[in-house]
Short mmCIF file of N, CA and C in Angstrom, two decimals:
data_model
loop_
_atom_site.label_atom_id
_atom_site.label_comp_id
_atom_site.label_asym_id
_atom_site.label_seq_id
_atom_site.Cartn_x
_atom_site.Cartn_y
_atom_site.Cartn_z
N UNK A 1 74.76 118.05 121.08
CA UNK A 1 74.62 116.63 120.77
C UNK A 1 73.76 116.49 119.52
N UNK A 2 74.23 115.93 118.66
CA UNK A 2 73.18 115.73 117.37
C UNK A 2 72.30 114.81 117.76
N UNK A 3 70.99 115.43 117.37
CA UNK A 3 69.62 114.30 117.88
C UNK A 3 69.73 113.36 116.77
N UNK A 4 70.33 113.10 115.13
CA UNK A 4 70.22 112.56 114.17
C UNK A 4 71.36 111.12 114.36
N UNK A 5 72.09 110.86 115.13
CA UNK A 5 73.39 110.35 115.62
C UNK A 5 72.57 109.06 116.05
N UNK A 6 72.65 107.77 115.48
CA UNK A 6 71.84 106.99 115.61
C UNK A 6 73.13 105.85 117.06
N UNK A 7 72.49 105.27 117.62
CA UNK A 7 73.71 105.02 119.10
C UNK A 7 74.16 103.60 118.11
N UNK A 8 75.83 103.38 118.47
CA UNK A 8 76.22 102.21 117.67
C UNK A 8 77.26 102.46 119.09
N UNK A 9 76.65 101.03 120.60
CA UNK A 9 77.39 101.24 121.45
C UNK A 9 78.57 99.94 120.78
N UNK A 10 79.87 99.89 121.64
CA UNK A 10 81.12 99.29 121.33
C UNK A 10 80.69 98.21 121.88
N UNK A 11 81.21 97.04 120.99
CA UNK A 11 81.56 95.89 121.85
C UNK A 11 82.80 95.39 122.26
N UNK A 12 83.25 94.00 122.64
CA UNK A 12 84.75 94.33 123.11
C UNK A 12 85.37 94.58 122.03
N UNK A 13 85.45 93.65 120.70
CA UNK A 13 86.47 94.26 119.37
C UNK A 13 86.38 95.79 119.40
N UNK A 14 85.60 96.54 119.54
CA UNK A 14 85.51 98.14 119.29
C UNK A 14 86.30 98.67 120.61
N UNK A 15 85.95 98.20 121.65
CA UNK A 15 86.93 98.99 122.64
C UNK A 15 88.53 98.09 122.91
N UNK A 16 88.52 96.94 122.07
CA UNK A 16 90.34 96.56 121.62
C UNK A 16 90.48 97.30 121.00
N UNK A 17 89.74 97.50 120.13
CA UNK A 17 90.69 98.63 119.03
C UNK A 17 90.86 99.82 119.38
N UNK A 18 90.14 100.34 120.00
CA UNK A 18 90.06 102.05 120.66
C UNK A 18 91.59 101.82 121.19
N UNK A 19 91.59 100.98 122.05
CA UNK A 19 92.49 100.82 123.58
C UNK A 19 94.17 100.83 122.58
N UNK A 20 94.20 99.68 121.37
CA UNK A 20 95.58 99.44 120.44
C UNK A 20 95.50 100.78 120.08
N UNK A 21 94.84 101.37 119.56
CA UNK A 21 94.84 102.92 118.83
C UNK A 21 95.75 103.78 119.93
N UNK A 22 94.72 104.13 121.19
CA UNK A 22 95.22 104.79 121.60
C UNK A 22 96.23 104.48 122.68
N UNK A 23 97.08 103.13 122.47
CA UNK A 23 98.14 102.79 122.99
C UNK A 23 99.16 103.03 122.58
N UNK A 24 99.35 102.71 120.72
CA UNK A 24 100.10 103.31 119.74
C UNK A 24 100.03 105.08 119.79
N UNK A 25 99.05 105.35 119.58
CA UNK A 25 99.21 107.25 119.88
C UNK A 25 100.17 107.19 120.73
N UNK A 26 100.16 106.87 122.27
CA UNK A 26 101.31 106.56 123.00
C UNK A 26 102.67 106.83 122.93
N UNK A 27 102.60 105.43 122.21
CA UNK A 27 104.02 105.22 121.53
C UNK A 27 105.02 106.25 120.58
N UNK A 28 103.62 106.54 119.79
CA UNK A 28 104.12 107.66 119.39
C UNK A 28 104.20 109.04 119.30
N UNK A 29 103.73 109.16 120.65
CA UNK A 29 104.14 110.23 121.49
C UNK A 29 105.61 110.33 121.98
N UNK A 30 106.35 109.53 122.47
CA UNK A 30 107.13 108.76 122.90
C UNK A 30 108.86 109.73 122.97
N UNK A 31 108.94 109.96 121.28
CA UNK A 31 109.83 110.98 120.77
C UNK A 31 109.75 112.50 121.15
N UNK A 32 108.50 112.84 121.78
CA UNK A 32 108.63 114.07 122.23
C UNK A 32 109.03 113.98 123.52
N UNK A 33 109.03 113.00 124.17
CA UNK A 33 109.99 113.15 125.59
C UNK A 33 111.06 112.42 125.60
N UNK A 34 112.20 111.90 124.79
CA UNK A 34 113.35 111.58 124.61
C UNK A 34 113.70 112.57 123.16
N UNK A 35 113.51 113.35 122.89
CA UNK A 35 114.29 114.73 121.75
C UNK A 35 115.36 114.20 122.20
N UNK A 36 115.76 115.08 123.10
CA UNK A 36 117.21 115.99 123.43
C UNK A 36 118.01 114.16 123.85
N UNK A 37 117.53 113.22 123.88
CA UNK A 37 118.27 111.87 123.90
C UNK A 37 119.09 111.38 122.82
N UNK A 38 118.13 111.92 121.85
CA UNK A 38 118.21 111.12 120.21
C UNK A 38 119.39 111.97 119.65
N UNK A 39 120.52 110.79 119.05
CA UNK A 39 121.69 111.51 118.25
C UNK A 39 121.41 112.52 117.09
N UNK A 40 122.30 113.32 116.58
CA UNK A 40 121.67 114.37 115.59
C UNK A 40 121.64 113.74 114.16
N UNK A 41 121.37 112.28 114.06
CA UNK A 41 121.31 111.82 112.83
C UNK A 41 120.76 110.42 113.35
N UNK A 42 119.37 110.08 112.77
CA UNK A 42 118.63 108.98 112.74
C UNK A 42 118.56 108.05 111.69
N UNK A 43 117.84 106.42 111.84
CA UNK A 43 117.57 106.52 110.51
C UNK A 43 115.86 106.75 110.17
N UNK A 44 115.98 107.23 108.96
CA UNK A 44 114.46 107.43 108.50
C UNK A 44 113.74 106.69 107.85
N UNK A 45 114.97 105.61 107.20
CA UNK A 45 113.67 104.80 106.47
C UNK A 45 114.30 103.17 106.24
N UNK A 46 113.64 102.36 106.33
CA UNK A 46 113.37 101.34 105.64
C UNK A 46 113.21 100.21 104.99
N UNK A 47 113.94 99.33 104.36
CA UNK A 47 113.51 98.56 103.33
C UNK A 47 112.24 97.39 103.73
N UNK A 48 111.98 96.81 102.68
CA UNK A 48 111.23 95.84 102.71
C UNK A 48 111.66 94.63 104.27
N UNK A 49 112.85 94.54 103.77
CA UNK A 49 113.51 93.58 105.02
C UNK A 49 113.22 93.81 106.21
N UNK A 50 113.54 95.00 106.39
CA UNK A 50 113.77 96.13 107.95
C UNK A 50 115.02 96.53 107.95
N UNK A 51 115.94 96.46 106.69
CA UNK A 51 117.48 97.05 106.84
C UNK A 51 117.06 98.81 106.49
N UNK A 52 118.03 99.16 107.53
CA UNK A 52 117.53 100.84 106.85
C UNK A 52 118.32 101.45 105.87
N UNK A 53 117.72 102.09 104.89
CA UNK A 53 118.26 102.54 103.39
C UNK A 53 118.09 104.04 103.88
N UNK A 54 117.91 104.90 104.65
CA UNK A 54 118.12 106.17 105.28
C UNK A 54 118.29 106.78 106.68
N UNK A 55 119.04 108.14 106.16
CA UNK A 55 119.42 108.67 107.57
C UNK A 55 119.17 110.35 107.59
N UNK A 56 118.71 110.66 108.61
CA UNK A 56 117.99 112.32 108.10
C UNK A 56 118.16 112.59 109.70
N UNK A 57 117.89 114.16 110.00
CA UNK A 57 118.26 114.84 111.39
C UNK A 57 117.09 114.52 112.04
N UNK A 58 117.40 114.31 113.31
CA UNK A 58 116.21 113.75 114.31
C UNK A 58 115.28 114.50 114.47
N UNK A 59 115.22 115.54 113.50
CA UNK A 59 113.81 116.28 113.84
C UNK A 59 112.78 115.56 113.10
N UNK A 60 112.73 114.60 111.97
CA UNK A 60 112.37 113.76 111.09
C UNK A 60 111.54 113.34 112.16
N UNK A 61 111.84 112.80 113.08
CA UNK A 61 111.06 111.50 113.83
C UNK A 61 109.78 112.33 114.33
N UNK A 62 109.99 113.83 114.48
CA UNK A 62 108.79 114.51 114.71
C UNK A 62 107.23 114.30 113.70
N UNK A 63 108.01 113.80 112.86
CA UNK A 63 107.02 113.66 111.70
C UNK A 63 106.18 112.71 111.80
N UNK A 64 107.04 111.36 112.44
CA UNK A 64 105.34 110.65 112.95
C UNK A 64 104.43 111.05 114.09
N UNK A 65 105.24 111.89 114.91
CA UNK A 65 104.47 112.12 116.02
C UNK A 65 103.36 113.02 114.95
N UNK A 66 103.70 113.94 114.40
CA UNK A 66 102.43 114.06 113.63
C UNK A 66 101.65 113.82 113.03
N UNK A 67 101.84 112.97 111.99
CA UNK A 67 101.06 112.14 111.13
C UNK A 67 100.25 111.29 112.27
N UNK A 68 100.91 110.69 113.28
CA UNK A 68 99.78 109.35 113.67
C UNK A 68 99.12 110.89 114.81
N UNK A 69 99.23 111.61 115.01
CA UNK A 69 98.40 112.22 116.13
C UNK A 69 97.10 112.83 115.35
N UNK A 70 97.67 113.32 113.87
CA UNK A 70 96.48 113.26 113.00
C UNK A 70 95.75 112.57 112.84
N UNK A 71 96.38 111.25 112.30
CA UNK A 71 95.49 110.11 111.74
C UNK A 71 94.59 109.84 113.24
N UNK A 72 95.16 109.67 114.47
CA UNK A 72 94.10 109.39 115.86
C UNK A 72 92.98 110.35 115.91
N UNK A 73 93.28 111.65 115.41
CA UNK A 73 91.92 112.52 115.76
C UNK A 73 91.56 113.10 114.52
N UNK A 74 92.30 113.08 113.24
CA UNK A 74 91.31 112.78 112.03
C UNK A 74 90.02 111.64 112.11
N UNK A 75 90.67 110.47 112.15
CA UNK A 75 89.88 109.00 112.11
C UNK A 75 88.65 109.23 113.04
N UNK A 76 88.94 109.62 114.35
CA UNK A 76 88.23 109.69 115.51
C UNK A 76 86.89 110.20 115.26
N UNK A 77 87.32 111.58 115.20
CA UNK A 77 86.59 112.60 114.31
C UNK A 77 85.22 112.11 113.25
N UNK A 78 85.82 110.96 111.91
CA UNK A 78 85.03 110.51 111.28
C UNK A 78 84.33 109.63 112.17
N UNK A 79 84.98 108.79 112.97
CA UNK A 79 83.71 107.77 113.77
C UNK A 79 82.87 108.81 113.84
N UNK A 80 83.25 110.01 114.91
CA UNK A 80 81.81 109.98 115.61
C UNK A 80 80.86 110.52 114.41
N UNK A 81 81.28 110.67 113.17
CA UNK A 81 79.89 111.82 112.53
C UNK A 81 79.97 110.83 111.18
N UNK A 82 79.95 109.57 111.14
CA UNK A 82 80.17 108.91 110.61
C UNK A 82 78.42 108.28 109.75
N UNK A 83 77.72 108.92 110.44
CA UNK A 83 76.01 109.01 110.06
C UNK A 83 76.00 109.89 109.04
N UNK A 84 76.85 110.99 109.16
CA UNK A 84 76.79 111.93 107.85
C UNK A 84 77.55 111.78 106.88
N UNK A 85 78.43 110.46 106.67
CA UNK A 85 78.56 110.33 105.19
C UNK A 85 77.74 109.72 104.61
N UNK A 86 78.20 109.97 102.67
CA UNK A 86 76.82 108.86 102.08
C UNK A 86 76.68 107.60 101.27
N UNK A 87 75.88 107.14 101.95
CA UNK A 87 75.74 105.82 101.81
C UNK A 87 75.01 105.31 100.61
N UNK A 88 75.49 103.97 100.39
CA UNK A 88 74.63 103.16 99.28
C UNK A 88 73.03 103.12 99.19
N UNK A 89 72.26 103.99 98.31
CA UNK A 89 71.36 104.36 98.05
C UNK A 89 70.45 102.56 98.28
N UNK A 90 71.23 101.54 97.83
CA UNK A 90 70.06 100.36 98.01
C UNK A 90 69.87 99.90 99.33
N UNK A 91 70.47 100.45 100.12
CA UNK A 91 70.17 100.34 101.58
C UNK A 91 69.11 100.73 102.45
N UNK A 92 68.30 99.41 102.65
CA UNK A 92 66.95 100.37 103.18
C UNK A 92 67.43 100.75 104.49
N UNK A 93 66.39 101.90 105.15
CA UNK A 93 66.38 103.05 105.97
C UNK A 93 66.59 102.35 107.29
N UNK A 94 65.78 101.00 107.63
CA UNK A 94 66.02 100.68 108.85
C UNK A 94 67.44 99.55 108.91
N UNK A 95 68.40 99.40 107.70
CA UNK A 95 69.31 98.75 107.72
C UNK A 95 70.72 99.92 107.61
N UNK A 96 70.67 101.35 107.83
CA UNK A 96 71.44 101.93 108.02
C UNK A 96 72.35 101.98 109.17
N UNK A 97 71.54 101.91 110.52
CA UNK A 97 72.26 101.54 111.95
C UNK A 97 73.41 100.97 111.23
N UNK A 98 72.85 99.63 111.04
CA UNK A 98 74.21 98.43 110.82
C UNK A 98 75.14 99.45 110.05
N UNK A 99 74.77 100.25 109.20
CA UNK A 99 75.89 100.23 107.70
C UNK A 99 76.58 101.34 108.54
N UNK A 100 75.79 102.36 109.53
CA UNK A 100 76.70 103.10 110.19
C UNK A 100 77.86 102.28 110.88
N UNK A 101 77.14 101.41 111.90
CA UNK A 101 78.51 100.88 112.98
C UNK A 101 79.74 100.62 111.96
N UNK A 102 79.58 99.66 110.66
CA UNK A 102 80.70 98.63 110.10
C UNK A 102 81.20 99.87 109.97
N UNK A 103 80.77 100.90 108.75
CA UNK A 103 81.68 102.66 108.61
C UNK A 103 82.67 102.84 110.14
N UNK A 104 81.75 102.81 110.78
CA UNK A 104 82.54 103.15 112.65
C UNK A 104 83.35 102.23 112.52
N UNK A 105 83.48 100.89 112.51
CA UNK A 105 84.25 99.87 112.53
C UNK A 105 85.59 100.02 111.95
N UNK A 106 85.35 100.39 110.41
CA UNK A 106 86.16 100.43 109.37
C UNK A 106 86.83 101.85 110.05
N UNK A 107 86.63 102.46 110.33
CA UNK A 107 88.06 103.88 110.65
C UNK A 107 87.83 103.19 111.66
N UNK A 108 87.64 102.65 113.03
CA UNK A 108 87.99 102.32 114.10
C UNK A 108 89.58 101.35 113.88
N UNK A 109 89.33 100.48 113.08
CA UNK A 109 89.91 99.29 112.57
C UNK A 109 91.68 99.93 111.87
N UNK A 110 91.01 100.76 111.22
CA UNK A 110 92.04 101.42 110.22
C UNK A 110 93.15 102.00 110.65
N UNK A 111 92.42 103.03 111.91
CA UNK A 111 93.40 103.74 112.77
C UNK A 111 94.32 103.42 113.70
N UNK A 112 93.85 102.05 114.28
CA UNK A 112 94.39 101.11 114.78
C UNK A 112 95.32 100.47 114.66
N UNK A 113 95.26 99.72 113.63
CA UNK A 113 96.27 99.47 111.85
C UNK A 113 97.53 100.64 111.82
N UNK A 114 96.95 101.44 111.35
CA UNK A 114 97.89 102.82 110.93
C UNK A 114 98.48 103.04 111.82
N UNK A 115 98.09 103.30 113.10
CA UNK A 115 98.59 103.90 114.63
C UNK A 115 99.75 102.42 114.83
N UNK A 116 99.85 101.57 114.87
CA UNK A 116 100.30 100.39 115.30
C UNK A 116 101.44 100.31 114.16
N UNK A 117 101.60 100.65 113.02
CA UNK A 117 102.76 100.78 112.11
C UNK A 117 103.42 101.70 112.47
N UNK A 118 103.14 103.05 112.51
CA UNK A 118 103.81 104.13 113.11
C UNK A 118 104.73 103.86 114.20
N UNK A 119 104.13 103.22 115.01
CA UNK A 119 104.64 102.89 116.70
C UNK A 119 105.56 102.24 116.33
N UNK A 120 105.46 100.73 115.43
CA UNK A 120 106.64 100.19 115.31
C UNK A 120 108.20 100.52 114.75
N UNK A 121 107.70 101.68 113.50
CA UNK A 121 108.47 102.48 113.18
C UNK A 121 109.12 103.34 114.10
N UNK A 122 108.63 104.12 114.66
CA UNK A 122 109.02 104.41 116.05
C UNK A 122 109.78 103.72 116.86
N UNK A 123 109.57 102.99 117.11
CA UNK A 123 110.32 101.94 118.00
C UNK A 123 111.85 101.28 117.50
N UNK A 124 111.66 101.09 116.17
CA UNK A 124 112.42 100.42 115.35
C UNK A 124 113.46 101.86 115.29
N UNK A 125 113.31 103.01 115.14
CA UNK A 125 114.00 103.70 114.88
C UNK A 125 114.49 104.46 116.09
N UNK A 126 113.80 104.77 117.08
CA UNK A 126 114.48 104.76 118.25
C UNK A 126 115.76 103.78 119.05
N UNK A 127 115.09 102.49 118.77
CA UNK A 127 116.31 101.49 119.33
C UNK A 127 117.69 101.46 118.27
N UNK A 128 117.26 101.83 117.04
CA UNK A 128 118.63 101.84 116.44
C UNK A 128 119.58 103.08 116.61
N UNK A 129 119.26 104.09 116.88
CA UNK A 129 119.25 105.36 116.82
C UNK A 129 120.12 105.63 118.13
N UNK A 130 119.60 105.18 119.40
CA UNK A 130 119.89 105.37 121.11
C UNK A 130 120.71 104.41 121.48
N UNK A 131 120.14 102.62 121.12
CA UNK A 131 120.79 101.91 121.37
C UNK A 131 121.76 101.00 120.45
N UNK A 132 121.53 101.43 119.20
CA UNK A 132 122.05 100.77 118.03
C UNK A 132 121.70 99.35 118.33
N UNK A 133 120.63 98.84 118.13
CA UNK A 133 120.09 98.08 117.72
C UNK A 133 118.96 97.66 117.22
N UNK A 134 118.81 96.88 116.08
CA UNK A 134 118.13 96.49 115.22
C UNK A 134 116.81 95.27 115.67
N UNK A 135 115.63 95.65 116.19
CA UNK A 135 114.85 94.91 116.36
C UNK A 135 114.30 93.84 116.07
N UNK A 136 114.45 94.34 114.57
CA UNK A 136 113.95 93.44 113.44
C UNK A 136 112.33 93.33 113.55
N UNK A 137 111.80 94.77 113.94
CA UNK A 137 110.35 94.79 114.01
C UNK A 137 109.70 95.46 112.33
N UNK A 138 110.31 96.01 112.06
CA UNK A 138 110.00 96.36 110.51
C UNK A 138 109.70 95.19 109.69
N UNK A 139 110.35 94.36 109.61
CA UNK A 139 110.78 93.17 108.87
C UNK A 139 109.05 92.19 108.99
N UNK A 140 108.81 92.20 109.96
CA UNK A 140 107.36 91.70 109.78
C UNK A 140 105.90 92.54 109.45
N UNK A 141 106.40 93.74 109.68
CA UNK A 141 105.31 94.77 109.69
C UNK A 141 104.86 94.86 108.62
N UNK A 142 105.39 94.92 107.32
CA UNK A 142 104.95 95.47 106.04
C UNK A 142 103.99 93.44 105.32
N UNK A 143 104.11 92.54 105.47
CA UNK A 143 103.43 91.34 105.23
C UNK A 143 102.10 91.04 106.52
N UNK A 144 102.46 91.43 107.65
CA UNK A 144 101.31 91.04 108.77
C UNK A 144 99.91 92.49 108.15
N UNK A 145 100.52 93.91 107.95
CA UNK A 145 99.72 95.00 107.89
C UNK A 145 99.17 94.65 106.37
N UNK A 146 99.78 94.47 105.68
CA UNK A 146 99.01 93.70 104.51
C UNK A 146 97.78 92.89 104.22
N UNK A 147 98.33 91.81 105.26
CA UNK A 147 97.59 90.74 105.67
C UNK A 147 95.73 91.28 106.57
N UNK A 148 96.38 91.83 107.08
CA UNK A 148 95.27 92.56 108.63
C UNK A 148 94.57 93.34 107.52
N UNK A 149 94.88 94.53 106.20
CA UNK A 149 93.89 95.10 105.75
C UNK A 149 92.84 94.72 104.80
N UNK A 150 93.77 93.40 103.74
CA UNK A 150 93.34 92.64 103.43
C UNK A 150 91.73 91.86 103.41
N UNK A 151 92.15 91.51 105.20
CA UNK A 151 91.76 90.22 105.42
C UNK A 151 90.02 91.59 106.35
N UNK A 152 90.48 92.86 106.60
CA UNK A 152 89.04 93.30 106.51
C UNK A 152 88.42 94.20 105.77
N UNK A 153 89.24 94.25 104.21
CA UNK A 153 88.38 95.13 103.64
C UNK A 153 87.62 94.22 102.87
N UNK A 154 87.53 92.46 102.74
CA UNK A 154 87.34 91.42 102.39
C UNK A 154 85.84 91.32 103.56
N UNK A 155 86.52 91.57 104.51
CA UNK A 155 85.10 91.22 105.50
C UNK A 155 84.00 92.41 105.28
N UNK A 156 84.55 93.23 105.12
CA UNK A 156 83.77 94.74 105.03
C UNK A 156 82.64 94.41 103.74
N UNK A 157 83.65 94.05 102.64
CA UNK A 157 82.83 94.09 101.52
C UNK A 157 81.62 93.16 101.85
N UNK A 158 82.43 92.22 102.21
CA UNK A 158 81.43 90.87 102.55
C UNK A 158 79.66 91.21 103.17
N UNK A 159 79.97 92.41 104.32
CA UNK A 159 79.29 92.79 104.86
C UNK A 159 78.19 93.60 104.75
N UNK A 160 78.81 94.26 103.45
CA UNK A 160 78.88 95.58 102.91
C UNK A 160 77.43 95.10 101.93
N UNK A 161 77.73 93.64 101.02
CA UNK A 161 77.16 92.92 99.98
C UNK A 161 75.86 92.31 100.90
N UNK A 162 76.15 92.23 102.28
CA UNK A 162 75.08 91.52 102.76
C UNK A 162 74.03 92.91 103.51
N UNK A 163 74.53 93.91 103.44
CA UNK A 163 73.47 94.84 103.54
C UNK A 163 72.66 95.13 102.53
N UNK A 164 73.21 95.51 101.08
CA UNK A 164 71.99 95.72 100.08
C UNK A 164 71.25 94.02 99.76
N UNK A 165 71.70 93.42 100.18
CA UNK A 165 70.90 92.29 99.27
C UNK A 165 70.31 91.71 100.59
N UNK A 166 69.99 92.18 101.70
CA UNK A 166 68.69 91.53 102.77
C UNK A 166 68.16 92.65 102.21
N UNK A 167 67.49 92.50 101.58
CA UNK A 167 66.40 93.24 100.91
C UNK A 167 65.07 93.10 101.25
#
């Protein structure tokens, strides 16, 4: 246990987000127990709309199961040791706690985000794939995930500005 690990317990936003994170991991887990379901040609990708502009062999879909199982225990990973990155030098010593949690926050937040696109992709490409049909869950994903990172790397900064300057 690192004695230097200053405690930044969760409140409910921190354990929603844990819980969406690792609901999406889930999800996209999902493809490793329907393989042998999935036709030998998926689609893989895309457009802005949610019409898909590709089609590649269903081993493809393995690829998010990796990426988001990374991104869940990459991200994770940084929460917890998230005291040892480095921080804005105008930050006094007893206003670090805070600057740790928002850091915790911010990959808490992120992975969440990330994990929750994947899934839908997932999803979106499974139902077209098994059931040939088109969800139309893509189609909102790329303006709402926009919106959502937006709207907290805006709060972050915000936050971010109100740590060096309580001075």
């Amino acid at each position: 246990h690192d004695m230097n690990k200053p405690a930044y317990p969760k409140n409910t936003g921190d354990w929603i987000m844990e819980i969406v994170a690792l609901a999406a991991l889930l999800v996209n887990l999902f493809p490793l127990f329907v393989y042998s379901d999935l036709p030998e040609r998926i689609p893989s990708h895309f457009d802005l709309a949610g019409k898909i502009d590709g089609w590649s062999e269903r081993s493809t879909i393995l690829t998010l199961v990796g990426w988001s199982s990374m991104l869940y225990i990459g991200l994770s990973l940084i929460q917890r040791y998230a005291h040892k990155l480095k921080y804005d030098a105008r930050i006094k010593p007893e206003k670090l706690p805070e600057a740790y949690r928002m850091n915790v926050r911010l990959f808490r937040c992120t992975k969440a985000f990330a994990l929750v696109v994947f899934a839908v992709i997932t999803i979106q490409t499974y139902a077209k794939a098994v059931w040939n049909t088109n969800l139309d869950l893509v189609a909102w994903l790329y303006p709402a995930t926009f919106v959502a990172f937006v709207w907290l790397f805006v709060y972050l900064i915000r936050q971010s500005d109100r740590l060096t300057k309580d001075r």
